[in-house]
mmCIF file with all atom_site columns, C-alpha atoms in Angstrom:
data_model
loop_
_atom_site.group_PDB
_atom_site.id
_atom_site.type_symbol
_atom_site.label_atom_id
_atom_site.label_alt_id
_atom_site.label_comp_id
_atom_site.label_asym_id
_atom_site.label_entity_id
_atom_site.label_seq_id
_atom_site.pdbx_PDB_ins_code
_atom_site.Cartn_x
_atom_site.Cartn_y
_atom_site.Cartn_z
_atom_site.occupancy
_atom_site.B_iso_or_equiv
_atom_site.pdbx_formal_charge
_atom_site.auth_seq_id
_atom_site.auth_comp_id
_atom_site.auth_asym_id
_atom_site.auth_atom_id
_atom_site.pdbx_PDB_model_num
ATOM 1   C CA . MET A 1 1   ? -0.025 -0.170 -0.035  1.00 0.00 ? 18  MET A CA 1
ATOM 2   C CA . ILE A 1 2   ? 2.783  2.582  0.682   1.00 0.00 ? 19  ILE A CA 1
ATOM 3   C CA . LYS A 1 3   ? 4.751  2.022  -2.037  1.00 0.00 ? 20  LYS A CA 1
ATOM 4   C CA . ASP A 1 4   ? 1.662  2.338  -4.547  1.00 0.00 ? 21  ASP A CA 1
ATOM 5   C CA . LYS A 1 5   ? 1.349  5.825  -2.192  1.00 0.00 ? 22  LYS A CA 1
ATOM 6   C CA . ILE A 1 6   ? 4.803  6.483  -3.541  1.00 0.00 ? 23  ILE A CA 1
ATOM 7   C CA . VAL A 1 7   ? 4.067  6.358  -7.026  1.00 0.00 ? 24  VAL A CA 1
ATOM 8   C CA . GLU A 1 8   ? 1.184  8.329  -6.823  1.00 0.00 ? 25  GLU A CA 1
ATOM 9   C CA . VAL A 1 9   ? 2.704  10.547 -4.805  1.00 0.00 ? 26  VAL A CA 1
ATOM 10  C CA . LEU A 1 10  ? 6.168  10.832 -7.257  1.00 0.00 ? 27  LEU A CA 1
ATOM 11  C CA . ASN A 1 11  ? 4.018  10.974 -10.061 1.00 0.00 ? 28  ASN A CA 1
ATOM 12  C CA . ASN A 1 12  ? 1.989  13.765 -8.564  1.00 0.00 ? 29  ASN A CA 1
ATOM 13  C CA . ILE A 1 13  ? 4.839  15.986 -7.518  1.00 0.00 ? 30  ILE A CA 1
ATOM 14  C CA . LYS A 1 14  ? 7.041  15.935 -10.642 1.00 0.00 ? 31  LYS A CA 1
ATOM 15  C CA . ASN A 1 15  ? 4.416  18.487 -12.298 1.00 0.00 ? 32  ASN A CA 1
ATOM 16  C CA . HIS A 1 16  ? 3.624  19.998 -9.587  1.00 0.00 ? 33  HIS A CA 1
ATOM 17  C CA . MET A 1 17  ? 6.977  21.662 -8.195  1.00 0.00 ? 34  MET A CA 1
ATOM 18  C CA . SER A 1 18  ? 9.628  23.322 -10.412 1.00 0.00 ? 35  SER A CA 1
ATOM 19  C CA . GLU A 1 19  ? 12.442 21.314 -11.292 1.00 0.00 ? 36  GLU A CA 1
ATOM 20  C CA . LYS A 1 20  ? 14.788 23.417 -8.555  1.00 0.00 ? 37  LYS A CA 1
ATOM 21  C CA . ARG A 1 21  ? 12.435 22.149 -6.150  1.00 0.00 ? 38  ARG A CA 1
ATOM 22  C CA . TYR A 1 22  ? 11.695 18.489 -7.703  1.00 0.00 ? 39  TYR A CA 1
ATOM 23  C CA . LEU A 1 23  ? 15.628 18.231 -7.645  1.00 0.00 ? 40  LEU A CA 1
ATOM 24  C CA . HIS A 1 24  ? 16.377 18.823 -3.939  1.00 0.00 ? 41  HIS A CA 1
ATOM 25  C CA . THR A 1 25  ? 13.174 16.786 -3.179  1.00 0.00 ? 42  THR A CA 1
ATOM 26  C CA . LEU A 1 26  ? 15.059 13.909 -4.922  1.00 0.00 ? 43  LEU A CA 1
ATOM 27  C CA . GLY A 1 27  ? 18.032 14.444 -2.861  1.00 0.00 ? 44  GLY A CA 1
ATOM 28  C CA . VAL A 1 28  ? 16.200 14.699 0.037   1.00 0.00 ? 45  VAL A CA 1
ATOM 29  C CA . VAL A 1 29  ? 14.617 11.177 -0.762  1.00 0.00 ? 46  VAL A CA 1
ATOM 30  C CA . ASP A 1 30  ? 18.412 9.961  -1.415  1.00 0.00 ? 47  ASP A CA 1
ATOM 31  C CA . ALA A 1 31  ? 19.294 10.985 1.774   1.00 0.00 ? 48  ALA A CA 1
ATOM 32  C CA . ALA A 1 32  ? 16.698 10.120 3.878   1.00 0.00 ? 49  ALA A CA 1
ATOM 33  C CA . VAL A 1 33  ? 16.007 6.337  2.589   1.00 0.00 ? 50  VAL A CA 1
ATOM 34  C CA . TYR A 1 34  ? 20.190 6.545  3.098   1.00 0.00 ? 51  TYR A CA 1
ATOM 35  C CA . LEU A 1 35  ? 19.666 7.978  7.079   1.00 0.00 ? 52  LEU A CA 1
ATOM 36  C CA . ALA A 1 36  ? 16.463 5.812  7.273   1.00 0.00 ? 53  ALA A CA 1
ATOM 37  C CA . ASP A 1 37  ? 18.599 2.407  6.217   1.00 0.00 ? 54  ASP A CA 1
ATOM 38  C CA . LYS A 1 38  ? 21.542 3.439  8.544   1.00 0.00 ? 55  LYS A CA 1
ATOM 39  C CA . TYR A 1 39  ? 19.632 4.151  11.758  1.00 0.00 ? 56  TYR A CA 1
ATOM 40  C CA . GLY A 1 40  ? 17.060 1.317  11.002  1.00 0.00 ? 57  GLY A CA 1
ATOM 41  C CA . GLU A 1 41  ? 13.800 3.140  10.440  1.00 0.00 ? 58  GLU A CA 1
ATOM 42  C CA . ASN A 1 42  ? 11.310 1.911  7.928   1.00 0.00 ? 59  ASN A CA 1
ATOM 43  C CA . ILE A 1 43  ? 12.672 3.035  4.624   1.00 0.00 ? 60  ILE A CA 1
ATOM 44  C CA . GLU A 1 44  ? 9.406  3.254  2.495   1.00 0.00 ? 61  GLU A CA 1
ATOM 45  C CA . GLU A 1 45  ? 7.705  6.010  5.255   1.00 0.00 ? 62  GLU A CA 1
ATOM 46  C CA . ALA A 1 46  ? 11.344 8.065  4.698   1.00 0.00 ? 63  ALA A CA 1
ATOM 47  C CA . LYS A 1 47  ? 10.851 8.325  1.313   1.00 0.00 ? 64  LYS A CA 1
ATOM 48  C CA . LEU A 1 48  ? 7.178  9.090  1.790   1.00 0.00 ? 65  LEU A CA 1
ATOM 49  C CA . ALA A 1 49  ? 7.770  11.689 4.133   1.00 0.00 ? 66  ALA A CA 1
ATOM 50  C CA . ALA A 1 50  ? 10.532 13.293 1.996   1.00 0.00 ? 67  ALA A CA 1
ATOM 51  C CA . LEU A 1 51  ? 8.697  13.355 -1.325  1.00 0.00 ? 68  LEU A CA 1
ATOM 52  C CA . LEU A 1 52  ? 5.904  15.583 0.402   1.00 0.00 ? 69  LEU A CA 1
ATOM 53  C CA . HIS A 1 53  ? 8.015  17.495 2.578   1.00 0.00 ? 70  HIS A CA 1
ATOM 54  C CA . ASP A 1 54  ? 8.113  20.303 0.256   1.00 0.00 ? 71  ASP A CA 1
ATOM 55  C CA . TYR A 1 55  ? 5.160  19.848 -1.554  1.00 0.00 ? 72  TYR A CA 1
ATOM 56  C CA . ALA A 1 56  ? 3.759  23.379 -0.927  1.00 0.00 ? 73  ALA A CA 1
ATOM 57  C CA . LYS A 1 57  ? 7.219  25.096 -0.611  1.00 0.00 ? 74  LYS A CA 1
ATOM 58  C CA . ASP A 1 58  ? 6.672  27.017 -4.039  1.00 0.00 ? 75  ASP A CA 1
ATOM 59  C CA . PHE A 1 59  ? 3.331  28.511 -2.404  1.00 0.00 ? 76  PHE A CA 1
ATOM 60  C CA . THR A 1 60  ? 3.521  32.088 -1.955  1.00 0.00 ? 77  THR A CA 1
ATOM 61  C CA . GLU A 1 61  ? 2.783  33.895 1.384   1.00 0.00 ? 78  GLU A CA 1
ATOM 62  C CA . GLU A 1 62  ? -0.940 34.623 0.011   1.00 0.00 ? 79  GLU A CA 1
ATOM 63  C CA . GLU A 1 63  ? -1.792 30.713 -1.428  1.00 0.00 ? 80  GLU A CA 1
ATOM 64  C CA . LEU A 1 64  ? 0.526  29.556 2.297   1.00 0.00 ? 81  LEU A CA 1
ATOM 65  C CA . LYS A 1 65  ? -2.216 31.921 4.518   1.00 0.00 ? 82  LYS A CA 1
ATOM 66  C CA . ASN A 1 66  ? -5.220 31.405 2.650   1.00 0.00 ? 83  ASN A CA 1
ATOM 67  C CA . TYR A 1 67  ? -5.153 27.785 2.563   1.00 0.00 ? 84  TYR A CA 1
ATOM 68  C CA . ILE A 1 68  ? -4.074 27.841 6.707   1.00 0.00 ? 85  ILE A CA 1
ATOM 69  C CA . HIS A 1 69  ? -7.663 30.009 6.900   1.00 0.00 ? 86  HIS A CA 1
ATOM 70  C CA . ARG A 1 70  ? -9.666 28.136 4.409   1.00 0.00 ? 87  ARG A CA 1
ATOM 71  C CA . ASN A 1 71  ? -8.669 24.530 6.106   1.00 0.00 ? 88  ASN A CA 1
ATOM 72  C CA . GLY A 1 72  ? -8.715 26.028 9.961   1.00 0.00 ? 89  GLY A CA 1
ATOM 73  C CA . ILE A 1 73  ? -5.201 24.865 10.354  1.00 0.00 ? 90  ILE A CA 1
ATOM 74  C CA . ASP A 1 74  ? -4.137 25.972 13.637  1.00 0.00 ? 91  ASP A CA 1
ATOM 75  C CA . VAL A 1 75  ? -0.871 28.106 13.845  1.00 0.00 ? 92  VAL A CA 1
ATOM 76  C CA . ASP A 1 76  ? 1.083  29.918 15.676  1.00 0.00 ? 93  ASP A CA 1
ATOM 77  C CA . GLU A 1 77  ? 1.298  34.173 15.437  1.00 0.00 ? 94  GLU A CA 1
ATOM 78  C CA . ILE A 1 78  ? 4.890  33.231 14.393  1.00 0.00 ? 95  ILE A CA 1
ATOM 79  C CA . LEU A 1 79  ? 4.161  30.836 11.811  1.00 0.00 ? 96  LEU A CA 1
ATOM 80  C CA . ILE A 1 80  ? 2.013  33.240 10.314  1.00 0.00 ? 97  ILE A CA 1
ATOM 81  C CA . VAL A 1 81  ? 5.143  36.318 10.576  1.00 0.00 ? 98  VAL A CA 1
ATOM 82  C CA . ALA A 1 82  ? 7.529  33.890 9.237   1.00 0.00 ? 99  ALA A CA 1
ATOM 83  C CA . TYR A 1 83  ? 5.636  32.169 6.736   1.00 0.00 ? 100 TYR A CA 1
ATOM 84  C CA . GLN A 1 84  ? 8.278  30.697 5.011   1.00 0.00 ? 101 GLN A CA 1
ATOM 85  C CA . LEU A 1 85  ? 7.909  28.051 7.808   1.00 0.00 ? 102 LEU A CA 1
ATOM 86  C CA . LEU A 1 86  ? 4.284  27.671 7.046   1.00 0.00 ? 103 LEU A CA 1
ATOM 87  C CA . HIS A 1 87  ? 5.062  25.052 3.865   1.00 0.00 ? 104 HIS A CA 1
ATOM 88  C CA . GLY A 1 88  ? 5.651  22.327 6.437   1.00 0.00 ? 105 GLY A CA 1
ATOM 89  C CA . ARG A 1 89  ? 2.499  22.575 8.132   1.00 0.00 ? 106 ARG A CA 1
ATOM 90  C CA . VAL A 1 90  ? 0.432  22.961 4.764   1.00 0.00 ? 107 VAL A CA 1
ATOM 91  C CA . GLY A 1 91  ? 2.346  19.870 3.262   1.00 0.00 ? 108 GLY A CA 1
ATOM 92  C CA . ALA A 1 92  ? 1.343  17.874 6.303   1.00 0.00 ? 109 ALA A CA 1
ATOM 93  C CA . HIS A 1 93  ? -2.421 19.001 5.947   1.00 0.00 ? 110 HIS A CA 1
ATOM 94  C CA . ILE A 1 94  ? -2.235 18.098 1.719   1.00 0.00 ? 111 ILE A CA 1
ATOM 95  C CA . ALA A 1 95  ? -0.415 14.799 2.672   1.00 0.00 ? 112 ALA A CA 1
ATOM 96  C CA . LYS A 1 96  ? -3.224 13.789 5.028   1.00 0.00 ? 113 LYS A CA 1
ATOM 97  C CA . ASN A 1 97  ? -6.551 15.378 2.843   1.00 0.00 ? 114 ASN A CA 1
ATOM 98  C CA . ARG A 1 98  ? -5.340 14.733 -0.911  1.00 0.00 ? 115 ARG A CA 1
ATOM 99  C CA . PHE A 1 99  ? -3.037 11.688 -0.671  1.00 0.00 ? 116 PHE A CA 1
ATOM 100 C CA . HIS A 1 100 ? -4.695 9.868  2.144   1.00 0.00 ? 117 HIS A CA 1
ATOM 101 C CA . ILE A 1 101 ? -1.690 9.790  4.321   1.00 0.00 ? 118 ILE A CA 1
ATOM 102 C CA . ASN A 1 102 ? -2.807 9.017  8.182   1.00 0.00 ? 119 ASN A CA 1
ATOM 103 C CA . ASN A 1 103 ? 0.612  7.872  9.444   1.00 0.00 ? 120 ASN A CA 1
ATOM 104 C CA . GLN A 1 104 ? 0.749  10.197 11.776  1.00 0.00 ? 121 GLN A CA 1
ATOM 105 C CA . ASP A 1 105 ? 5.092  9.849  11.988  1.00 0.00 ? 122 ASP A CA 1
ATOM 106 C CA . ILE A 1 106 ? 4.858  10.656 8.368   1.00 0.00 ? 123 ILE A CA 1
ATOM 107 C CA . LEU A 1 107 ? 2.676  13.861 8.646   1.00 0.00 ? 124 LEU A CA 1
ATOM 108 C CA . ASN A 1 108 ? 5.067  15.098 11.385  1.00 0.00 ? 125 ASN A CA 1
ATOM 109 C CA . ALA A 1 109 ? 7.827  14.761 9.971   1.00 0.00 ? 126 ALA A CA 1
ATOM 110 C CA . ILE A 1 110 ? 6.805  17.000 7.120   1.00 0.00 ? 127 ILE A CA 1
ATOM 111 C CA . ASP A 1 111 ? 5.421  19.528 9.399   1.00 0.00 ? 128 ASP A CA 1
ATOM 112 C CA . ASN A 1 112 ? 8.444  19.714 11.670  1.00 0.00 ? 129 ASN A CA 1
ATOM 113 C CA . HIS A 1 113 ? 10.620 19.536 8.480   1.00 0.00 ? 130 HIS A CA 1
ATOM 114 C CA . THR A 1 114 ? 10.952 23.699 9.342   1.00 0.00 ? 131 THR A CA 1
ATOM 115 C CA . THR A 1 115 ? 11.729 23.705 12.508  1.00 0.00 ? 132 THR A CA 1
ATOM 116 C CA . GLY A 1 116 ? 11.994 20.703 14.381  1.00 0.00 ? 133 GLY A CA 1
ATOM 117 C CA . SER A 1 117 ? 9.753  20.060 17.454  1.00 0.00 ? 134 SER A CA 1
ATOM 118 C CA . ARG A 1 118 ? 9.549  18.884 21.096  1.00 0.00 ? 135 ARG A CA 1
ATOM 119 C CA . ASN A 1 119 ? 9.690  14.722 21.045  1.00 0.00 ? 136 ASN A CA 1
ATOM 120 C CA . MET A 1 120 ? 11.162 14.359 17.735  1.00 0.00 ? 137 MET A CA 1
ATOM 121 C CA . SER A 1 121 ? 10.373 10.913 16.599  1.00 0.00 ? 138 SER A CA 1
ATOM 122 C CA . ASN A 1 122 ? 13.888 9.272  14.289  1.00 0.00 ? 139 ASN A CA 1
ATOM 123 C CA . LEU A 1 123 ? 11.360 9.950  11.311  1.00 0.00 ? 140 LEU A CA 1
ATOM 124 C CA . GLU A 1 124 ? 11.599 13.504 12.237  1.00 0.00 ? 141 GLU A CA 1
ATOM 125 C CA . LYS A 1 125 ? 14.794 13.758 12.938  1.00 0.00 ? 142 LYS A CA 1
ATOM 126 C CA . ILE A 1 126 ? 15.753 11.821 9.509   1.00 0.00 ? 143 ILE A CA 1
ATOM 127 C CA . ILE A 1 127 ? 13.563 14.033 7.395   1.00 0.00 ? 144 ILE A CA 1
ATOM 128 C CA . TYR A 1 128 ? 15.004 16.989 9.167   1.00 0.00 ? 145 TYR A CA 1
ATOM 129 C CA . LEU A 1 129 ? 18.397 16.358 8.659   1.00 0.00 ? 146 LEU A CA 1
ATOM 130 C CA . ALA A 1 130 ? 18.056 15.074 4.932   1.00 0.00 ? 147 ALA A CA 1
ATOM 131 C CA . ASP A 1 131 ? 16.805 18.656 3.871   1.00 0.00 ? 148 ASP A CA 1
ATOM 132 C CA . PHE A 1 132 ? 20.459 20.210 5.353   1.00 0.00 ? 149 PHE A CA 1
ATOM 133 C CA . ILE A 1 133 ? 22.735 17.265 3.684   1.00 0.00 ? 150 ILE A CA 1
ATOM 134 C CA . GLU A 1 134 ? 20.872 16.263 -0.004  1.00 0.00 ? 151 GLU A CA 1
ATOM 135 C CA . VAL A 1 135 ? 23.833 16.041 -2.499  1.00 0.00 ? 152 VAL A CA 1
ATOM 136 C CA . GLY A 1 136 ? 22.566 19.570 -3.905  1.00 0.00 ? 153 GLY A CA 1
ATOM 137 C CA . ARG A 1 137 ? 22.940 21.524 -0.895  1.00 0.00 ? 154 ARG A CA 1
ATOM 138 C CA . ASP A 1 138 ? 26.186 23.508 -0.634  1.00 0.00 ? 155 ASP A CA 1
ATOM 139 C CA . TYR A 1 139 ? 26.808 25.937 2.149   1.00 0.00 ? 156 TYR A CA 1
ATOM 140 C CA . PRO A 1 140 ? 29.238 26.222 4.344   1.00 0.00 ? 157 PRO A CA 1
ATOM 141 C CA . GLY A 1 141 ? 29.576 23.776 6.982   1.00 0.00 ? 158 GLY A CA 1
ATOM 142 C CA . VAL A 1 142 ? 27.457 20.909 4.738   1.00 0.00 ? 159 VAL A CA 1
ATOM 143 C CA . ASP A 1 143 ? 30.096 18.374 4.494   1.00 0.00 ? 160 ASP A CA 1
ATOM 144 C CA . ASP A 1 144 ? 31.259 18.924 8.282   1.00 0.00 ? 161 ASP A CA 1
ATOM 145 C CA . LEU A 1 145 ? 27.394 17.668 8.844   1.00 0.00 ? 162 LEU A CA 1
ATOM 146 C CA . ARG A 1 146 ? 27.215 15.137 6.549   1.00 0.00 ? 163 ARG A CA 1
ATOM 147 C CA . ILE A 1 147 ? 30.450 13.397 8.220   1.00 0.00 ? 164 ILE A CA 1
ATOM 148 C CA . VAL A 1 148 ? 28.726 13.667 11.527  1.00 0.00 ? 165 VAL A CA 1
ATOM 149 C CA . ALA A 1 149 ? 25.101 12.400 10.092  1.00 0.00 ? 166 ALA A CA 1
ATOM 150 C CA . GLU A 1 150 ? 27.403 9.137  9.506   1.00 0.00 ? 167 GLU A CA 1
ATOM 151 C CA . GLU A 1 151 ? 28.323 9.084  13.333  1.00 0.00 ? 168 GLU A CA 1
ATOM 152 C CA . SER A 1 152 ? 24.777 10.176 15.214  1.00 0.00 ? 169 SER A CA 1
ATOM 153 C CA . LEU A 1 153 ? 21.475 11.131 14.036  1.00 0.00 ? 170 LEU A CA 1
ATOM 154 C CA . ASP A 1 154 ? 21.115 13.238 17.185  1.00 0.00 ? 171 ASP A CA 1
ATOM 155 C CA . LYS A 1 155 ? 24.398 14.748 17.147  1.00 0.00 ? 172 LYS A CA 1
ATOM 156 C CA . ALA A 1 156 ? 24.056 15.412 13.076  1.00 0.00 ? 173 ALA A CA 1
ATOM 157 C CA . VAL A 1 157 ? 20.729 16.967 14.289  1.00 0.00 ? 174 VAL A CA 1
ATOM 158 C CA . LEU A 1 158 ? 21.864 18.994 17.002  1.00 0.00 ? 175 LEU A CA 1
ATOM 159 C CA . GLN A 1 159 ? 24.712 20.816 14.726  1.00 0.00 ? 176 GLN A CA 1
ATOM 160 C CA . ALA A 1 160 ? 22.119 21.124 12.045  1.00 0.00 ? 177 ALA A CA 1
ATOM 161 C CA . LEU A 1 161 ? 19.545 23.043 14.798  1.00 0.00 ? 178 LEU A CA 1
ATOM 162 C CA . ASN A 1 162 ? 22.246 25.064 15.881  1.00 0.00 ? 179 ASN A CA 1
ATOM 163 C CA . ASN A 1 163 ? 23.411 26.076 12.759  1.00 0.00 ? 180 ASN A CA 1
ATOM 164 C CA . THR A 1 164 ? 19.720 27.216 11.616  1.00 0.00 ? 181 THR A CA 1
ATOM 165 C CA . ILE A 1 165 ? 20.270 29.171 15.041  1.00 0.00 ? 182 ILE A CA 1
ATOM 166 C CA . LYS A 1 166 ? 23.000 30.859 13.917  1.00 0.00 ? 183 LYS A CA 1
ATOM 167 C CA . TYR A 1 167 ? 21.716 31.704 10.945  1.00 0.00 ? 184 TYR A CA 1
ATOM 168 C CA . VAL A 1 168 ? 18.392 33.051 11.955  1.00 0.00 ? 185 VAL A CA 1
ATOM 169 C CA . LEU A 1 169 ? 20.039 35.276 14.639  1.00 0.00 ? 186 LEU A CA 1
ATOM 170 C CA . SER A 1 170 ? 22.714 36.035 11.773  1.00 0.00 ? 187 SER A CA 1
ATOM 171 C CA . ILE A 1 171 ? 19.534 38.169 9.672   1.00 0.00 ? 188 ILE A CA 1
ATOM 172 C CA . ASP A 1 172 ? 17.755 39.003 12.654  1.00 0.00 ? 189 ASP A CA 1
ATOM 173 C CA . LYS A 1 173 ? 14.838 37.460 11.751  1.00 0.00 ? 190 LYS A CA 1
ATOM 174 C CA . LEU A 1 174 ? 12.224 35.637 14.308  1.00 0.00 ? 191 LEU A CA 1
ATOM 175 C CA . LEU A 1 175 ? 13.548 31.884 15.872  1.00 0.00 ? 192 LEU A CA 1
ATOM 176 C CA . HIS A 1 176 ? 10.517 29.371 16.197  1.00 0.00 ? 193 HIS A CA 1
ATOM 177 C CA . PRO A 1 177 ? 10.956 28.446 19.541  1.00 0.00 ? 194 PRO A CA 1
ATOM 178 C CA . ASN A 1 178 ? 9.914  24.461 18.323  1.00 0.00 ? 195 ASN A CA 1
ATOM 179 C CA . THR A 1 179 ? 13.422 25.158 17.091  1.00 0.00 ? 196 THR A CA 1
ATOM 180 C CA . ILE A 1 180 ? 14.562 25.989 20.659  1.00 0.00 ? 197 ILE A CA 1
ATOM 181 C CA . TYR A 1 181 ? 12.989 22.624 22.239  1.00 0.00 ? 198 TYR A CA 1
ATOM 182 C CA . ALA A 1 182 ? 14.087 20.328 19.937  1.00 0.00 ? 199 ALA A CA 1
ATOM 183 C CA . ARG A 1 183 ? 17.755 21.769 20.571  1.00 0.00 ? 200 ARG A CA 1
ATOM 184 C CA . ASN A 1 184 ? 17.134 21.847 23.964  1.00 0.00 ? 201 ASN A CA 1
ATOM 185 C CA . GLU A 1 185 ? 15.716 18.158 24.264  1.00 0.00 ? 202 GLU A CA 1
ATOM 186 C CA . LEU A 1 186 ? 18.909 16.902 22.688  1.00 0.00 ? 203 LEU A CA 1
ATOM 187 C CA . MET A 1 187 ? 21.329 18.758 24.948  1.00 0.00 ? 204 MET A CA 1
ATOM 188 C CA . MET A 1 188 ? 19.593 17.368 27.443  1.00 0.00 ? 205 MET A CA 1
ATOM 189 C CA . LYS A 1 189 ? 20.127 13.802 26.186  1.00 0.00 ? 206 LYS A CA 1
ATOM 190 C CA . ARG A 1 190 ? 23.802 14.829 25.464  1.00 0.00 ? 207 ARG A CA 1
ATOM 191 C CA . GLU A 1 191 ? 24.168 16.145 29.251  1.00 0.00 ? 208 GLU A CA 1
ATOM 192 C CA . LYS A 1 192 ? 22.402 12.613 30.597  1.00 0.00 ? 209 LYS A CA 1
ATOM 193 C CA . GLY A 1 193 ? 24.682 10.709 28.513  1.00 0.00 ? 210 GLY A CA 1
ATOM 194 C CA . GLU A 1 194 ? 22.129 9.376  26.446  1.00 0.00 ? 211 GLU A CA 1
#
């Protein structure tokens, strides 16, 4: 069943996304499949979440906000102001309502790939990280992050969260509290030696 859903989504996104977004998405799929295999998670779930993680990324600010309003989706004020983060929430809603995906872990991975969250599952961590390290990404520190991803999923996600926090602060933008919660949980795990 999940394999059929992957084929359906793959056929849909090629026509829905820009070529650049489509190529990025395929890169995230490859990275997510690799990480899921490496860390013992369900490869098909990782593939499906990765395919849909940026489904709403090319939506305009108006389209994202209209979609949220039309569908009564609960969002906080920071997501409204930092509207670029909304594409995860909208993408998860589309995954559930258009593609009939009911696996909450997949939906959470799509929703939270922009900010991280409290109590991230390994699938959520994999999608969050795959978005940072896919082969098409080229930014200062990406090679170091890829190396850490080979050693530890939690360490790599923590490094990605730290990089995000530094970047958002450097451009003087709003930082979503879920990013801080995710970071602090991973820091506490590290402090406890878990």
